[in-house]
């Protein structure tokens, strides 16, 4: 069953059946002001921080599931009938409504009661101003008298103030109205203002939520809309909203356009922005938003025989990865902003995967992570980047009911809370960044440590590698510590196969970097360490058919052939191959086991069979319901690791089988099972051991997005930047005869045609650059365009 379709031409996902099973969300904004909104205009807007500076309120995990939001009500002044352009909250018959999710905007459309209407939400490019662009048309043959009402509920800014201790919060904010502008003032803050205005002179206003809604009513039937008369309410204290009313009369066929503006700042700023954001300016900004995404998407566009993959790589997968890089992981309907800052491992992985389209942001994310590294060499699992900025900004929000600002000693947690994998990801992220950009200078920049002192980026990376070398258990495998990538595998002093493999991967990347920099002594030293890690892993972790997942502190191996639950795990087997620890034979066998035990039509399960007996030696995962989350769900994030592993092994058919199973775009017609949006990778899909098998949960905020993009483009399509050249080494299904890609790399464009006349899965037999045979593809001058022809086949000719 499907609820909508991909309109790739317009770069939109169109929901034409709006009663989707769960909220289908999207993001607006490109910088400091951003927001998350669903298919019914439910959602919230914020400025810089989803914890400290929320602009509009959201009632998470509520009933209904998606409110409040940024709504536009229309009222027929003659009949009293009213509706919302975004279907909900009024909820007229659904056939009259649709929603278009675009890149950085959402558009709601209604064709109800003879009126065609649209509401488009997006954020201005240069100012923290959200634009609500509303268009109306009288589609009938009689004149119509309408009232238009905006509505959004203001937040008390801090997520805690918004959700608790109302004896204080309720007296913290005030509102007033002047000259067509509502000013909202979070009075306890120095500059706690927002404005709400419009490009017309309003006929009425309400600033008080409860006046607008009325007693024993909800957003579904607000009194102001039902009566058609605003009350002119405002007050110091209480809950506040942004309602402006406009009466419009439309002759048959006549159109009207109204802009509402919600922005940072008080009355004066509202006046300035109102003068600036005319309809023409809004159009210009909307075009600039489109150009913003053009620029990003033009970093790589592909044409392959797989339409689902094209939709993902050309649009939605990159978009999702960018959302994670730009806004981090704490703003959605599931992550509702209560957690501060950045997660170490998630941010490092995200930053590794979108360097080609957002090098500046990825670089600044890496700097934030480097600053949150301890001298000991582990990263702070969760931190607020502001804490480590050279000129630390004081938190302007100073609530009287103290929400404590932690001191440095509390911020820098000890090794007890260190996750064994966190900082290892950063090594590869930095290496990837340099390969993409050629910015070798970055390596020798000085950066501080979280607990004092400073060192170069290079030294930071060494400390990370050295930390893992020290933190090994009794078998010589890296300790699992508080957790490894799997939050629920809590091995403490026990050992994690995945971390040792990850260590090896990071070591290999670092060795290549050190060699390229001519730092031969370091390269040799770390290469020797890598050889030792590899030898230990091979000796200790191979179990005959696959690699074990780890060893508990009391010496029990996890994930052996003798186990009846938690027998085969994805993380250790995929990473054994990716890291180069597994030889070809073991790699193939391990990945065959992954296919045999973990594959489902919706993707690969994280482990099987699920754990059913609590075992604290293994960790929390044994207490998670079977089939959910880390206990045998199709946890999306590691799925691309299996594509990479299969691509390394040269099995393109298998890699594509795995790719297709998880691919959201290919599940557009399975929404009765999937439920969640088909334009976003979700954190997990319910596994085989749960009755809701196939149900996807937690869209957008997930590392699967970056990894899916990275694995598909760099390993399946095989377009991989290196320090001094662009590699093209595809691993594709044998029935692909060709594909085409345009890749921007260091400012030049490479038009890459790959032909596969012999139907192989891997292997390049001939490579031509601008018609000339070549062995490598060098960086070319920025702005130049080069034609690359790759002929796949078994016998190398050049
Ligand atoms: C969540 C966390 C991520 C972790 C994963 C597996 O997605 O954000 O850090 O790696 O779960 O436990």
CSV table of N, CA and C in Angstrom, one decimal, residues 440-525:
chain,number,residue,atom,x,y,z
A,440,UNK,N,45.7,19.1,3.5
A,440,UNK,CA,46.7,18.4,4.3
A,440,UNK,C,47.1,19.3,5.5
A,441,UNK,N,47.0,20.6,5.3
A,441,UNK,CA,47.4,21.5,6.4
A,441,UNK,C,46.6,21.3,7.7
A,442,UNK,N,45.4,20.8,7.5
A,442,UNK,CA,44.5,20.5,8.7
A,442,UNK,C,45.2,19.6,9.7
A,443,UNK,N,46.0,18.7,9.2
A,443,UNK,CA,46.7,17.7,10.1
A,443,UNK,C,47.6,18.3,11.1
A,444,UNK,N,48.2,19.5,10.8
A,444,UNK,CA,49.1,20.1,11.7
A,444,UNK,C,48.6,21.3,12.5
A,445,UNK,N,47.3,21.4,12.4
A,445,UNK,CA,46.7,22.5,13.1
A,445,UNK,C,46.6,22.2,14.6
A,446,UNK,N,46.8,23.2,15.4
A,446,UNK,CA,46.8,23.0,16.9
A,446,UNK,C,45.3,23.0,17.4
A,447,UNK,N,45.0,22.1,18.2
A,447,UNK,CA,43.6,22.0,18.8
A,447,UNK,C,43.8,21.6,20.3
A,448,UNK,N,42.9,22.2,21.1
A,448,UNK,CA,43.0,21.9,22.5
A,448,UNK,C,42.4,20.5,22.9
A,449,UNK,N,42.8,20.0,24.0
A,449,UNK,CA,42.1,18.8,24.6
A,449,UNK,C,41.1,19.2,25.6
A,450,UNK,N,40.1,18.4,25.8
A,450,UNK,CA,39.0,18.7,26.7
A,450,UNK,C,39.5,19.0,28.1
A,451,UNK,N,40.5,18.2,28.5
A,451,UNK,CA,41.0,18.4,29.9
A,451,UNK,C,42.3,19.2,30.0
A,452,UNK,N,42.5,20.0,29.0
A,452,UNK,CA,43.6,21.0,29.1
A,452,UNK,C,44.8,20.6,28.2
A,453,UNK,N,45.5,21.6,27.8
A,453,UNK,CA,46.7,21.4,26.9
A,453,UNK,C,46.2,21.4,25.5
A,454,UNK,N,47.2,21.3,24.6
A,454,UNK,CA,46.8,21.2,23.2
A,454,UNK,C,47.8,20.4,22.4
A,455,UNK,N,47.4,20.0,21.2
A,455,UNK,CA,48.3,19.3,20.3
A,455,UNK,C,47.8,19.4,18.9
A,456,UNK,N,48.6,18.9,18.0
A,456,UNK,CA,48.1,19.0,16.6
A,456,UNK,C,47.0,18.0,16.4
A,457,UNK,N,46.3,18.1,15.3
A,457,UNK,CA,45.3,17.1,14.9
A,457,UNK,C,46.0,15.8,14.8
A,458,UNK,N,47.1,15.7,14.2
A,458,UNK,CA,47.9,14.5,14.1
A,458,UNK,C,48.2,13.8,15.4
A,459,UNK,N,48.6,14.7,16.4
A,459,UNK,CA,48.8,14.1,17.7
A,459,UNK,C,47.5,13.6,18.4
A,460,UNK,N,46.4,14.3,18.1
A,460,UNK,CA,45.2,13.8,18.7
A,460,UNK,C,44.9,12.4,18.1
A,461,UNK,N,45.1,12.3,16.8
A,461,UNK,CA,44.8,11.0,16.2
A,461,UNK,C,45.7,9.9,16.9
A,462,UNK,N,47.0,10.2,17.1
A,462,UNK,CA,47.9,9.3,17.7
A,462,UNK,C,47.4,8.9,19.1
A,463,UNK,N,46.9,9.9,19.8
A,463,UNK,CA,46.4,9.5,21.2
A,463,UNK,C,45.2,8.6,21.1
A,464,UNK,N,44.4,8.8,20.1
A,464,UNK,CA,43.2,7.9,20.0
A,464,UNK,C,43.7,6.5,19.8
A,465,UNK,N,44.6,6.3,18.8
A,465,UNK,CA,45.1,5.0,18.5
A,465,UNK,C,45.9,4.4,19.7
A,466,UNK,N,46.6,5.2,20.4
A,466,UNK,CA,47.4,4.7,21.5
A,466,UNK,C,46.4,4.2,22.6
A,467,UNK,N,45.4,5.0,22.8
A,467,UNK,CA,44.4,4.6,23.9
A,467,UNK,C,43.9,3.2,23.6
A,468,UNK,N,43.5,2.9,22.4
A,468,UNK,CA,42.9,1.6,22.1
A,468,UNK,C,44.0,0.5,22.2
A,469,UNK,N,45.2,0.9,21.9
A,469,UNK,CA,46.3,-0.1,22.1
A,469,UNK,C,46.5,-0.4,23.5
A,470,UNK,N,46.3,0.6,24.4
A,470,UNK,CA,46.5,0.3,25.9
A,470,UNK,C,45.3,-0.5,26.4
A,471,UNK,N,44.1,-0.1,25.9
A,471,UNK,CA,42.9,-0.6,26.5
A,471,UNK,C,42.5,-2.0,26.0
A,472,UNK,N,43.4,-3.0,26.2
A,472,UNK,CA,43.1,-4.3,25.7
A,472,UNK,C,42.9,-5.2,26.9
A,473,UNK,N,42.1,-6.3,26.7
A,473,UNK,CA,41.8,-7.2,27.8
A,473,UNK,C,42.8,-8.4,27.8
A,474,UNK,N,42.4,-9.4,28.5
A,474,UNK,CA,43.4,-10.5,28.8
A,474,UNK,C,43.8,-11.3,27.5
A,475,UNK,N,42.9,-11.2,26.5
A,475,UNK,CA,43.3,-11.9,25.2
A,475,UNK,C,43.9,-11.0,24.2
A,476,UNK,N,44.2,-9.8,24.6
A,476,UNK,CA,44.8,-8.8,23.7
A,476,UNK,C,43.8,-8.1,22.7
A,477,UNK,N,42.5,-8.4,22.9
A,477,UNK,CA,41.5,-7.7,22.1
A,477,UNK,C,41.1,-6.5,22.8
A,478,UNK,N,40.7,-5.4,22.1
A,478,UNK,CA,40.3,-4.2,22.7
A,478,UNK,C,39.1,-4.4,23.7
A,479,UNK,N,39.2,-3.7,24.8
A,479,UNK,CA,38.1,-3.8,25.8
A,479,UNK,C,36.8,-3.1,25.3
A,480,UNK,N,35.7,-3.6,25.8
A,480,UNK,CA,34.4,-3.1,25.3
A,480,UNK,C,34.1,-1.8,26.1
A,481,UNK,N,34.6,-1.6,27.3
A,481,UNK,CA,34.3,-0.5,28.1
A,481,UNK,C,32.8,-0.3,28.3
A,482,UNK,N,32.4,1.0,28.5
A,482,UNK,CA,31.0,1.2,28.8
A,482,UNK,C,30.1,0.7,27.7
A,483,UNK,N,30.5,0.9,26.5
A,483,UNK,CA,29.8,0.3,25.3
A,483,UNK,C,30.8,0.4,24.1
A,484,UNK,N,30.5,-0.4,23.1
A,484,UNK,CA,31.2,-0.1,21.8
A,484,UNK,C,30.1,0.5,20.9
A,485,UNK,N,30.2,0.4,19.6
A,485,UNK,CA,29.2,1.1,18.8
A,485,UNK,C,27.8,0.7,19.3
A,486,UNK,N,27.7,-0.5,19.7
A,486,UNK,CA,26.4,-1.0,20.2
A,486,UNK,C,26.2,-0.5,21.7
A,487,UNK,N,25.3,0.5,21.8
A,487,UNK,CA,25.1,1.0,23.2
A,487,UNK,C,24.7,0.0,24.2
A,488,UNK,N,24.2,-1.1,23.7
A,488,UNK,CA,23.6,-2.1,24.7
A,488,UNK,C,24.5,-3.3,24.9
A,489,UNK,N,25.7,-3.2,24.3
A,489,UNK,CA,26.7,-4.3,24.6
A,489,UNK,C,27.7,-3.7,25.6
A,490,UNK,N,27.6,-4.0,26.8
A,490,UNK,CA,28.3,-3.3,27.9
A,490,UNK,C,29.3,-4.3,28.5
A,491,UNK,N,30.5,-4.4,27.9
A,491,UNK,CA,31.4,-5.5,28.2
A,491,UNK,C,32.4,-5.0,29.3
A,492,UNK,N,32.5,-3.7,29.6
A,492,UNK,CA,33.4,-3.3,30.6
A,492,UNK,C,34.8,-3.7,30.3
A,493,UNK,N,35.4,-4.5,31.2
A,493,UNK,CA,36.7,-5.1,31.0
A,493,UNK,C,36.8,-6.2,30.0
A,494,UNK,N,35.6,-6.7,29.6
A,494,UNK,CA,35.5,-7.8,28.6
A,494,UNK,C,36.0,-7.2,27.3
A,495,UNK,N,36.0,-8.0,26.3
A,495,UNK,CA,36.7,-7.6,25.0
A,495,UNK,C,35.7,-7.5,23.8
A,496,UNK,N,35.9,-6.6,23.0
A,496,UNK,CA,35.0,-6.4,21.8
A,496,UNK,C,35.7,-6.6,20.5
A,497,UNK,N,35.2,-7.6,19.8
A,497,UNK,CA,35.8,-7.8,18.5
A,497,UNK,C,35.7,-6.6,17.6
A,498,UNK,N,34.5,-6.0,17.7
A,498,UNK,CA,34.3,-4.9,16.8
A,498,UNK,C,35.3,-3.8,17.0
A,499,UNK,N,35.6,-3.5,18.3
A,499,UNK,CA,36.5,-2.4,18.6
A,499,UNK,C,37.9,-2.7,18.0
A,500,UNK,N,38.3,-4.0,18.2
A,500,UNK,CA,39.7,-4.3,17.6
A,500,UNK,C,39.7,-4.1,16.1
A,501,UNK,N,38.6,-4.5,15.5
A,501,UNK,CA,38.6,-4.4,14.0
A,501,UNK,C,38.6,-2.9,13.6
A,502,UNK,N,37.8,-2.1,14.4
A,502,UNK,CA,37.7,-0.7,14.2
A,502,UNK,C,39.1,0.0,14.4
A,503,UNK,N,39.8,-0.5,15.4
A,503,UNK,CA,41.1,0.0,15.7
A,503,UNK,C,42.0,-0.3,14.5
A,504,UNK,N,41.9,-1.5,14.0
A,504,UNK,CA,42.7,-1.9,12.8
A,504,UNK,C,42.4,-1.0,11.6
A,505,UNK,N,41.2,-0.7,11.4
A,505,UNK,CA,40.7,0.2,10.3
A,505,UNK,C,41.3,1.5,10.5
A,506,UNK,N,41.2,2.1,11.7
A,506,UNK,CA,41.7,3.4,12.0
A,506,UNK,C,43.3,3.4,11.8
A,507,UNK,N,43.9,2.4,12.3
A,507,UNK,CA,45.4,2.3,12.1
A,507,UNK,C,45.8,2.3,10.7
A,508,UNK,N,45.1,1.5,9.9
A,508,UNK,CA,45.4,1.5,8.4
A,508,UNK,C,45.3,2.8,7.8
A,509,UNK,N,44.2,3.5,8.1
A,509,UNK,CA,44.0,4.9,7.6
A,509,UNK,C,45.1,5.8,8.0
A,510,UNK,N,45.4,5.7,9.3
A,510,UNK,CA,46.5,6.6,9.8
A,510,UNK,C,47.8,6.3,9.2
A,511,UNK,N,48.1,5.0,9.0
A,511,UNK,CA,49.4,4.7,8.4
A,511,UNK,C,49.5,5.2,7.0
A,512,UNK,N,48.5,5.1,6.3
A,512,UNK,CA,48.5,5.6,4.9
A,512,UNK,C,48.7,7.2,4.9
A,513,UNK,N,48.1,7.8,5.9
A,513,UNK,CA,48.2,9.3,6.0
A,513,UNK,C,49.7,9.6,6.4
A,514,UNK,N,50.2,8.9,7.4
A,514,UNK,CA,51.6,9.2,7.8
A,514,UNK,C,52.5,9.0,6.7
A,515,UNK,N,52.4,7.9,5.9
A,515,UNK,CA,53.2,7.7,4.7
A,515,UNK,C,53.2,8.8,3.7
A,516,UNK,N,51.9,9.2,3.5
A,516,UNK,CA,51.7,10.3,2.5
A,516,UNK,C,52.4,11.6,2.9
A,517,UNK,N,52.4,11.8,4.3
A,517,UNK,CA,53.1,13.0,4.8
A,517,UNK,C,54.6,12.8,5.0
A,518,UNK,N,55.1,11.6,4.6
A,518,UNK,CA,56.5,11.4,4.7
A,518,UNK,C,57.0,11.1,6.2
A,519,UNK,N,56.0,10.8,7.1
A,519,UNK,CA,56.4,10.5,8.5
A,519,UNK,C,56.6,9.0,8.6
A,520,UNK,N,57.7,8.6,8.0
A,520,UNK,CA,57.9,7.1,7.9
A,520,UNK,C,58.0,6.4,9.2
A,521,UNK,N,58.7,7.0,10.2
A,521,UNK,CA,58.8,6.4,11.5
A,521,UNK,C,57.5,6.0,12.1
A,522,UNK,N,56.6,7.1,12.1
A,522,UNK,CA,55.3,6.8,12.6
A,522,UNK,C,54.5,5.8,11.8
A,523,UNK,N,54.6,5.9,10.5
A,523,UNK,CA,53.9,4.9,9.6
A,523,UNK,C,54.4,3.5,10.0
A,524,UNK,N,55.7,3.3,10.1
A,524,UNK,CA,56.2,2.0,10.4
A,524,UNK,C,55.7,1.5,11.8
A,525,UNK,N,55.8,2.4,12.8
A,525,UNK,CA,55.4,2.1,14.1
A,525,UNK,C,53.9,1.6,14.2
